[in-house]
Amino acid sequence: MPVLRPGRLRTILSIAGALILICTIYFNWTPTPSPASVVPSTAFEVPLAERQHVFWKVLRPILETHEPKCAIPNLLNPVGAIGYNATTTEPRPDLVELVGDNDLTILEEAHASYVQNITDSKRLRPVHSPGTRGIVSTAGGSYLPVFLSSLRMLRRTGSTLPVEVYVKDKNEYEKKICEDLLPEMNARCLVLSDVVGTDAIEHYQLKVFAILFSSFEEVVWMDADCFPLDKPEILLNHEPFQSTGMVVWPDFWTSTVSPLYYNISRQPMPPMSERQSSETGEILISKKTHYRTLLLAAYYNYYGPSHYFRLLSQGAPGEGDKETFLQAASAVGEPFYAVSERVQAIGHPKEEGGIAGSAMAQSDPIADFAMTSQGKWRVKDPSVDRPPRVFFIHANYPKFNPAENVFGNKWETAPTLRPDGTDGRAWIVPEDALKRFGSDIERAYWEEIKWVSCNPEIEFKTWANKPETCENVVGYWHNVFAEPHDSDPKFFEEG
């Protein structure tokens, strides 16, 4: 039998000990599970700007390959403002006509081939990072001060969602705001023309492209003049978003999509009573479940001014991108939830009667879904249940930019004036809608407008005289909010 030398024996024993230690660790170690909320590391991902360029380099040729090569549809007469009636049996307005004999076939085939192309394409890869969620908006020019006040209102709710705000081009990029101020509020600016060029899209087409180019998988879209009354991440964690992946809110009007569109998109035509038109100041959408919806909505917007805006609205109020999201989801068979509770105008009384509205109050979809899933439709019978709380305020008319048109001389365009010309609240009626706010939101909003107007570190390109703007806002604040007034809501408990 060979004899092991002491040095060799020590080596063998060391190796054996190491093997025993490794095996012990291997069989007894249990990896720590990573929570579902943890976002995968993006340290080794391709940078967002590069992903955006690659995506647009693939998408733009697809959009242009399937251009509807026919004349612009002719609008015989705008449908006007038709209020929504949940029990109507009226026929759908049919006021758009095609010019050429073969135009319907051209539009139908272009639509079908585009949908097929985006479905089959292996190169059209999403831009977003999986597992992420955040808020997307567009601003720039006179909208940037409005956006900043809305962002401050968002942060008042306690929301920690990151925010991406897109500006159209480098002329709208304000370095100090974008690089010094917004990052402190977990927000950042992105320049859309850096991706798509300066000639591809206009302001009213920015929404869908900002969502597509954003880094988030789950998106809460909010217009620059829209803000929530509670943390919007709550909506992403509950029904109806959890089961559908898309939630939209209603406009005041009925949906007036042209019968021609349903032929073009090969869908059955719904009755006029089925739903209200869309108001897209706020949208919830998952790019994981609704990628084709967004790509088709991009097609509707790309050819919106020439063809689809007219086909989807027939000249109704707010004609533009508002119908492109819901109709795209319907066309590709992806689910969505359309909030049924009517949008509520809030404002002040007109001298001749009615409301001079300066904002739109949109309801909590969680509560709305809880009712409709039980067969309770307040839009048909308001007595079936209490209305949901208000979740979003879209301060749309006029824009609450204190350097422009909030202060003025006319009742319709200056919501801050009482009939006698003195300063007053903008939102004083209807009381039942204001009660659904839960607190004095108007006072909070003006508090943030005052902060934006008077912060010495903030300068906007569009504000010619910031000291005067600050002085106007402080004077208004003192006259309206510093002391109790007869017009103050009596039903809020502050705190």
Coordinates of C-alpha atoms in Angstrom, one line a residue:
M1 CA 0.0 0.0 0.0
P2 CA 1.4 3.4 -1.0
V3 CA 2.2 5.8 1.9
L4 CA 0.8 9.4 1.7
R5 CA 3.2 12.1 2.5
P6 CA 2.2 14.6 5.1
G7 CA 1.9 17.5 2.7
R8 CA -0.2 15.6 0.2
L9 CA -2.4 14.3 3.0
R10 CA -3.1 17.9 4.2
T11 CA -4.0 18.9 0.6
I12 CA -6.5 16.1 0.3
L13 CA -8.0 16.8 3.7
S14 CA -8.4 20.5 2.8
I15 CA -10.1 19.7 -0.5
A16 CA -12.4 17.3 1.2
G17 CA -13.3 19.9 3.9
A18 CA -14.1 22.5 1.2
L19 CA -16.3 20.0 -0.6
I20 CA -18.2 19.2 2.6
L21 CA -18.7 23.0 3.3
I22 CA -19.9 23.7 -0.2
C23 CA -22.4 20.8 -0.1
T24 CA -23.7 21.9 3.3
I25 CA -24.3 25.4 2.0
Y26 CA -25.9 24.1 -1.2
F27 CA -28.4 21.8 0.5
N28 CA -29.3 24.1 3.4
W29 CA -29.4 27.5 1.8
T30 CA -32.8 28.9 0.8
P31 CA -32.8 31.9 -1.5
T32 CA -34.7 35.0 -0.2
P33 CA -37.7 35.5 -2.4
S34 CA -37.9 38.9 -4.1
P35 CA -41.2 40.7 -3.5
A36 CA -43.5 41.1 -6.5
S37 CA -43.3 44.9 -6.1
V38 CA -39.6 45.0 -6.7
V39 CA -38.8 46.3 -10.2
P40 CA -36.2 44.3 -12.0
S41 CA -32.8 46.0 -12.1
T42 CA -32.3 48.1 -15.3
A43 CA -28.6 48.5 -14.7
F44 CA -27.7 46.5 -17.8
E45 CA -30.7 47.6 -20.0
V46 CA -30.3 49.6 -23.2
P47 CA -30.8 53.3 -22.3
L48 CA -34.4 54.6 -22.7
A49 CA -33.4 57.0 -25.5
E50 CA -31.9 54.2 -27.6
R51 CA -34.9 52.0 -27.0
Q52 CA -37.2 54.9 -28.1
H53 CA -35.2 55.5 -31.3
V54 CA -35.2 51.8 -32.2
F55 CA -39.0 51.6 -31.6
W56 CA -39.8 54.6 -33.7
K57 CA -37.5 53.5 -36.5
V58 CA -39.6 50.3 -36.8
L59 CA -43.1 51.9 -36.1
R60 CA -42.9 54.9 -38.4
P61 CA -42.4 52.9 -41.6
I62 CA -45.3 50.6 -40.5
L63 CA -47.6 53.7 -40.0
E64 CA -46.6 55.1 -43.4
T65 CA -46.9 51.8 -45.3
H66 CA -50.6 51.6 -44.3
E67 CA -51.5 55.2 -45.0
P68 CA -55.2 55.5 -46.1
K69 CA -54.5 56.7 -49.6
C70 CA -57.9 58.3 -50.2
A71 CA -59.5 61.7 -50.0
I72 CA -60.3 63.3 -46.6
P73 CA -63.8 62.3 -45.6
N74 CA -66.3 65.0 -46.0
L75 CA -68.3 66.2 -43.0
L76 CA -71.7 67.2 -44.1
N77 CA -72.6 69.0 -40.8
P78 CA -71.1 68.8 -37.3
V79 CA -73.2 66.8 -34.9
G80 CA -72.8 69.4 -32.2
A81 CA -73.2 68.8 -28.4
I82 CA -75.5 65.9 -28.0
G83 CA -76.0 65.0 -24.3
Y84 CA -75.8 61.4 -23.3
N85 CA -79.0 59.5 -22.8
A86 CA -78.6 56.0 -21.4
T87 CA -82.1 54.9 -22.6
T88 CA -82.2 56.5 -26.1
T89 CA -83.3 54.6 -29.1
E90 CA -82.2 57.3 -31.5
P91 CA -80.2 56.2 -34.5
R92 CA -76.5 57.0 -34.7
P93 CA -75.7 60.3 -36.6
D94 CA -74.4 59.6 -40.1
L95 CA -72.9 62.9 -41.2
V96 CA -69.6 61.8 -42.8
E97 CA -69.4 60.8 -46.4
L98 CA -66.5 59.3 -48.4
V99 CA -65.6 61.1 -51.6
G100 CA -64.4 58.3 -53.8
D101 CA -66.3 55.2 -54.8
N102 CA -63.5 52.9 -53.6
D103 CA -62.6 54.9 -50.4
L104 CA -64.3 52.6 -48.0
T105 CA -62.3 49.6 -49.4
I106 CA -59.1 51.6 -49.2
L107 CA -59.7 52.6 -45.6
E108 CA -60.8 49.1 -44.5
E109 CA -57.9 47.3 -46.1
A110 CA -55.3 49.8 -44.8
H111 CA -56.8 49.4 -41.3
A112 CA -56.8 45.6 -41.4
S113 CA -53.3 45.4 -42.9
Y114 CA -51.9 47.8 -40.2
V115 CA -53.5 45.7 -37.4
Q116 CA -52.1 42.5 -38.9
N117 CA -48.6 44.1 -39.3
I118 CA -48.4 45.3 -35.7
T119 CA -49.6 41.9 -34.5
D120 CA -47.1 39.9 -36.6
S121 CA -44.0 42.2 -36.3
K122 CA -41.1 40.7 -34.3
R123 CA -39.1 43.9 -34.5
L124 CA -41.7 46.2 -32.9
R125 CA -40.5 45.8 -29.3
P126 CA -42.0 47.9 -26.4
V127 CA -39.9 50.7 -24.9
H128 CA -41.0 50.2 -21.3
S129 CA -39.1 48.4 -18.5
P130 CA -41.2 45.4 -17.2
G131 CA -42.8 45.8 -13.8
T132 CA -42.7 49.6 -13.7
R133 CA -45.5 52.0 -13.2
G134 CA -45.7 55.8 -13.3
I135 CA -47.5 58.9 -14.4
V136 CA -47.1 60.4 -17.9
S137 CA -48.1 63.8 -19.1
T138 CA -47.3 66.5 -21.7
A139 CA -46.6 70.1 -21.1
G140 CA -44.6 73.0 -22.5
G141 CA -45.0 76.7 -23.1
S142 CA -48.0 78.0 -21.1
Y143 CA -48.9 74.5 -20.0
L144 CA -45.7 74.0 -17.9
P145 CA -46.8 76.3 -15.0
V146 CA -50.2 74.5 -15.0
F147 CA -48.4 71.1 -14.9
L148 CA -46.2 72.2 -12.0
S149 CA -49.3 73.1 -9.9
S150 CA -50.9 69.7 -10.8
L151 CA -47.7 67.9 -9.9
R152 CA -47.7 69.7 -6.5
M153 CA -51.3 68.5 -6.0
L154 CA -50.3 65.0 -6.9
R155 CA -47.6 65.0 -4.3
R156 CA -50.1 66.4 -1.7
T157 CA -51.9 63.0 -1.9
G158 CA -48.8 61.2 -0.8
S159 CA -48.3 59.5 -4.2
T160 CA -44.7 58.4 -4.8
L161 CA -45.2 57.4 -8.4
P162 CA -42.5 58.7 -10.7
V163 CA -43.5 61.2 -13.4
E164 CA -42.4 61.6 -17.0
V165 CA -43.5 64.8 -18.7
Y166 CA -43.0 65.2 -22.4
V167 CA -42.4 68.5 -24.1
K168 CA -42.8 68.8 -27.9
D169 CA -39.4 70.1 -28.8
K170 CA -36.2 71.8 -27.5
N171 CA -37.9 75.2 -27.6
E172 CA -40.3 74.0 -24.9
Y173 CA -37.5 72.5 -22.8
E174 CA -36.9 74.7 -19.8
K175 CA -33.5 73.7 -18.3
K176 CA -33.9 75.1 -14.8
I177 CA -37.4 73.6 -14.3
C178 CA -36.5 70.2 -15.9
E179 CA -33.1 69.7 -14.4
D180 CA -33.2 71.4 -11.0
L181 CA -36.9 71.5 -9.8
L182 CA -38.7 68.5 -11.2
P183 CA -36.1 65.8 -10.1
E184 CA -36.8 67.0 -6.5
M185 CA -40.4 65.9 -7.0
N186 CA -39.4 62.5 -8.7
A187 CA -40.3 63.9 -12.1
R188 CA -38.3 64.4 -15.3
C189 CA -38.7 66.1 -18.7
L190 CA -38.3 64.3 -22.0
V191 CA -38.2 65.9 -25.5
L192 CA -40.5 64.1 -28.0
S193 CA -38.9 65.7 -31.1
D194 CA -35.6 64.0 -30.0
V195 CA -37.3 60.7 -30.9
V196 CA -39.8 61.5 -33.7
G197 CA -38.3 64.6 -35.2
T198 CA -40.0 68.0 -35.5
D199 CA -42.5 67.3 -38.3
A200 CA -44.1 64.0 -37.3
I201 CA -46.9 65.0 -34.8
E202 CA -48.6 68.0 -33.4
H203 CA -49.7 68.9 -29.9
Y204 CA -53.1 67.2 -30.1
Q205 CA -51.4 64.0 -31.2
L206 CA -48.8 63.9 -28.4
K207 CA -50.7 61.8 -25.8
V208 CA -50.5 58.4 -27.3
F209 CA -46.9 58.8 -28.4
A210 CA -45.9 60.0 -25.0
I211 CA -47.5 56.9 -23.4
L212 CA -45.8 54.6 -26.0
F213 CA -42.4 56.2 -25.5
S214 CA -42.6 56.3 -21.7
S215 CA -40.5 53.9 -19.6
F216 CA -43.5 52.7 -17.6
E217 CA -45.4 49.4 -18.2
E218 CA -48.5 50.6 -16.2
V219 CA -49.3 54.2 -17.0
V220 CA -51.5 56.7 -15.3
W221 CA -52.0 59.4 -17.9
M222 CA -52.9 62.9 -16.7
D223 CA -53.3 66.0 -18.8
A224 CA -51.2 69.0 -17.5
D225 CA -54.3 70.5 -16.1
C226 CA -55.5 67.4 -14.3
F227 CA -54.8 66.2 -10.8
P228 CA -56.0 63.5 -8.4
L229 CA -57.6 63.9 -5.0
D230 CA -56.0 60.6 -3.8
K231 CA -53.0 58.5 -4.6
P232 CA -53.5 57.2 -8.2
E233 CA -51.5 54.0 -7.4
I234 CA -54.6 52.9 -5.5
L235 CA -56.4 52.6 -8.8
L236 CA -53.7 50.4 -10.3
N237 CA -54.0 48.0 -7.3
H238 CA -57.7 47.4 -7.5
E239 CA -60.6 46.5 -9.8
P240 CA -61.5 47.4 -12.5
F241 CA -57.9 48.0 -13.6
Q242 CA -56.6 44.7 -12.3
S243 CA -58.8 42.6 -14.5
T244 CA -59.0 44.8 -17.6
G245 CA -55.7 46.7 -17.8
M246 CA -57.5 49.8 -19.1
V247 CA -59.8 52.4 -17.6
V248 CA -61.3 55.5 -19.3
W249 CA -63.6 58.2 -18.1
P250 CA -66.7 59.8 -19.8
D251 CA -67.2 63.2 -21.4
F252 CA -70.5 65.1 -21.2
W253 CA -71.6 64.0 -24.6
T254 CA -72.8 60.9 -26.3
S255 CA -70.5 58.9 -28.4
T256 CA -70.9 60.0 -32.0
V257 CA -68.6 57.7 -33.8
S258 CA -69.5 57.5 -37.5
P259 CA -71.2 54.3 -38.8
L260 CA -68.4 54.3 -41.5
Y261 CA -65.8 53.7 -38.8
Y262 CA -67.4 50.5 -37.7
N263 CA -67.3 49.3 -41.3
I264 CA -63.7 50.3 -41.7
S265 CA -62.7 48.5 -38.4
R266 CA -65.0 45.5 -39.1
Q267 CA -66.9 45.9 -35.8
P268 CA -70.6 45.7 -35.1
M269 CA -72.1 49.1 -34.5
P270 CA -73.2 49.6 -30.9
P271 CA -76.4 51.5 -30.0
M272 CA -76.2 55.1 -29.0
S273 CA -77.2 54.2 -25.4
E274 CA -74.2 51.9 -24.9
R275 CA -71.8 54.5 -23.5
Q276 CA -70.8 58.1 -23.3
S277 CA -68.0 59.6 -25.3
S278 CA -64.5 59.5 -23.8
E279 CA -62.8 62.4 -21.9
T280 CA -59.1 61.5 -22.0
G281 CA -57.7 64.0 -19.4
E282 CA -57.0 60.9 -17.4
I283 CA -56.4 57.2 -18.6
L284 CA -55.1 54.1 -16.9
I285 CA -53.5 51.6 -19.3
S286 CA -51.1 48.7 -19.1
K287 CA -48.7 48.3 -22.0
K288 CA -48.3 44.6 -21.1
T289 CA -52.0 43.9 -21.8
H290 CA -52.9 46.7 -24.2
Y291 CA -49.8 47.2 -26.4
R292 CA -51.9 46.6 -29.6
T293 CA -54.5 49.1 -28.4
L294 CA -51.8 51.8 -28.1
L295 CA -50.3 51.0 -31.5
L296 CA -53.7 51.2 -33.2
A297 CA -54.5 54.4 -31.3
A298 CA -51.2 55.7 -32.6
Y299 CA -52.4 55.0 -36.2
Y300 CA -55.7 56.8 -35.5
N301 CA -53.7 59.8 -34.2
Y302 CA -51.1 59.8 -36.9
Y303 CA -53.9 60.0 -39.5
G304 CA -56.3 61.8 -37.1
P305 CA -56.3 65.2 -38.7
S306 CA -56.8 63.8 -42.2
H307 CA -59.2 60.9 -41.5
Y308 CA -59.8 59.4 -38.1
F309 CA -60.7 62.4 -35.8
R310 CA -63.6 63.2 -38.1
L311 CA -64.7 59.5 -38.4
L312 CA -64.6 59.1 -34.6
S313 CA -66.4 62.3 -33.6
Q314 CA -68.2 63.8 -36.6
G315 CA -67.5 67.3 -35.4
A316 CA -68.6 66.8 -31.8
P317 CA -67.1 69.1 -29.0
G318 CA -63.5 68.3 -28.3
E319 CA -62.9 66.4 -31.5
G320 CA -59.4 65.0 -31.5
D321 CA -57.6 62.1 -29.8
K322 CA -60.4 61.6 -27.2
E323 CA -62.1 58.6 -28.9
T324 CA -58.9 57.0 -30.2
F325 CA -58.1 54.9 -27.2
L326 CA -61.4 53.2 -26.4
Q327 CA -62.2 52.5 -30.0
A328 CA -58.7 51.1 -30.6
A329 CA -59.2 48.7 -27.7
S330 CA -62.6 47.6 -29.0
A331 CA -61.2 47.1 -32.5
V332 CA -58.4 44.7 -31.4
G333 CA -60.6 43.0 -28.8
E334 CA -58.7 44.1 -25.7
P335 CA -60.8 44.7 -22.6
F336 CA -61.4 48.0 -21.0
Y337 CA -63.6 49.6 -18.3
A338 CA -65.5 52.8 -19.1
V339 CA -66.5 54.6 -15.9
S340 CA -70.3 55.0 -16.0
E341 CA -70.8 57.8 -13.5
R342 CA -71.4 61.0 -15.4
V343 CA -68.7 63.6 -15.4
Q344 CA -69.8 66.7 -13.4
A345 CA -69.1 70.3 -14.4
I346 CA -68.0 72.5 -11.5
G347 CA -67.9 76.2 -11.6
H348 CA -70.1 79.2 -10.7
P349 CA -73.7 80.2 -11.6
K350 CA -74.3 82.2 -14.8
E351 CA -76.4 85.3 -14.5
E352 CA -78.8 83.9 -17.0
G353 CA -79.0 80.5 -15.3
G354 CA -77.0 77.3 -15.5
I355 CA -73.3 76.8 -14.7
A356 CA -70.2 78.4 -16.1
G357 CA -68.0 75.4 -15.7
S358 CA -64.3 75.7 -15.3
A359 CA -63.4 72.1 -14.3
M360 CA -64.6 68.6 -14.7
A361 CA -65.0 66.2 -11.8
Q362 CA -64.4 62.5 -12.6
S363 CA -65.4 59.7 -10.3
D364 CA -63.6 56.9 -8.5
P365 CA -63.6 53.9 -10.8
I366 CA -63.3 51.4 -7.9
A367 CA -66.6 52.5 -6.4
D368 CA -68.2 52.8 -9.8
F369 CA -67.1 49.2 -10.7
A370 CA -68.5 48.0 -7.3
M371 CA -71.9 49.4 -8.3
T372 CA -72.0 48.3 -11.9
S373 CA -70.9 44.8 -11.1
Q374 CA -74.0 44.6 -8.9
G375 CA -76.2 45.8 -11.8
K376 CA -76.5 49.3 -10.4
W377 CA -76.2 51.9 -13.1
R378 CA -76.7 55.4 -11.7
V379 CA -76.4 56.8 -15.3
K380 CA -79.8 55.1 -15.8
D381 CA -81.3 55.6 -12.3
P382 CA -79.4 57.9 -9.9
S383 CA -81.5 56.6 -7.0
V384 CA -79.9 53.1 -7.0
D385 CA -77.0 54.2 -4.8
R386 CA -74.9 57.2 -3.7
P387 CA -72.5 58.7 -6.2
P388 CA -68.8 57.7 -5.9
R389 CA -66.3 60.1 -4.5
V390 CA -64.6 62.5 -7.0
F391 CA -61.1 61.2 -7.8
F392 CA -59.8 63.5 -10.6
I393 CA -60.2 67.2 -11.2
H394 CA -59.6 68.3 -14.8
A395 CA -59.3 72.1 -14.5
N396 CA -59.8 72.6 -18.2
Y397 CA -61.4 75.9 -18.9
P398 CA -59.7 78.2 -18.8
K399 CA -56.3 76.8 -17.9
F400 CA -55.3 77.9 -14.4
N401 CA -52.2 79.8 -15.5
P402 CA -52.1 82.9 -13.3
A403 CA -50.0 84.8 -15.9
E404 CA -52.7 84.4 -18.5
N405 CA -56.5 84.1 -18.4
V406 CA -57.6 83.2 -14.9
F407 CA -57.8 86.8 -13.9
G408 CA -59.9 88.9 -16.3
N409 CA -63.0 91.0 -16.9
K410 CA -65.6 88.5 -18.3
W411 CA -67.6 86.0 -16.3
E412 CA -67.2 83.2 -18.8
T413 CA -63.4 83.5 -19.2
A414 CA -62.5 84.7 -15.6
P415 CA -63.9 82.1 -13.2
T416 CA -62.3 84.0 -10.3
L417 CA -64.7 87.0 -10.5
R418 CA -68.1 87.4 -8.9
P419 CA -70.9 89.0 -10.9
D420 CA -70.1 92.3 -9.2
G421 CA -66.5 92.2 -10.3
T422 CA -64.9 91.3 -7.0
D423 CA -62.7 88.3 -6.4
G424 CA -64.5 85.0 -5.7
R425 CA -64.1 81.3 -5.7
A426 CA -64.1 79.5 -9.1
W427 CA -65.8 76.4 -7.9
I428 CA -69.0 77.0 -5.8
V429 CA -71.7 75.0 -7.6
P430 CA -73.1 72.4 -7.7
E431 CA -72.9 71.7 -4.0
D432 CA -73.5 68.0 -4.3
A433 CA -70.5 67.6 -6.5
L434 CA -68.3 69.7 -4.2
K435 CA -69.3 67.5 -1.2
R436 CA -67.8 64.5 -3.0
F437 CA -64.4 66.2 -2.9
G438 CA -64.2 65.4 0.8
S439 CA -62.1 68.6 1.5
D440 CA -61.6 72.1 0.2
I441 CA -59.7 71.2 -2.9
E442 CA -60.0 74.6 -4.5
R443 CA -58.2 76.2 -1.6
A444 CA -55.4 73.6 -1.8
Y445 CA -55.1 74.1 -5.5
W446 CA -54.6 77.9 -5.1
E447 CA -52.1 77.2 -2.4
E448 CA -50.0 75.4 -4.9
I449 CA -50.6 78.0 -7.6
K450 CA -49.4 80.6 -5.1
W451 CA -46.3 78.5 -4.4
V452 CA -45.5 78.1 -8.1
S453 CA -46.1 81.8 -8.7
C454 CA -44.0 83.2 -5.9
N455 CA -41.2 80.7 -5.5
P456 CA -38.1 82.8 -6.3
E457 CA -36.3 79.8 -7.9
I458 CA -39.0 79.3 -10.5
E459 CA -38.9 81.2 -13.9
F460 CA -41.0 80.3 -16.9
K461 CA -40.3 81.4 -20.5
T462 CA -43.9 82.4 -21.0
W463 CA -44.1 84.6 -17.9
A464 CA -43.1 88.1 -18.9
N465 CA -43.6 89.6 -15.5
K466 CA -43.3 87.1 -12.6
P467 CA -43.4 89.7 -9.8
E468 CA -46.7 91.0 -11.1
T469 CA -48.1 87.5 -11.4
C470 CA -47.1 86.7 -7.9
E471 CA -48.6 89.9 -6.7
N472 CA -51.9 89.1 -8.4
V473 CA -52.0 85.6 -6.9
V474 CA -51.2 86.8 -3.4
G475 CA -53.8 89.5 -3.7
Y476 CA -56.4 87.0 -4.9
W477 CA -55.5 84.6 -2.1
H478 CA -55.8 87.3 0.5
N479 CA -59.2 88.4 -0.8
V480 CA -60.7 84.9 -1.2
F481 CA -58.9 82.4 1.1
A482 CA -57.2 84.2 3.9
E483 CA -60.4 85.0 5.7
P484 CA -63.8 83.1 5.7
H485 CA -66.2 84.4 3.1
D486 CA -69.9 83.9 2.5
S487 CA -69.1 81.9 -0.7
D488 CA -66.8 79.4 1.1
P489 CA -68.1 75.8 1.2
K490 CA -69.6 75.1 4.7
F491 CA -69.5 71.3 4.3
F492 CA -65.8 70.7 4.4
E493 CA -63.9 69.7 7.5
E494 CA -60.4 71.0 7.1
G495 CA -57.5 68.8 8.2

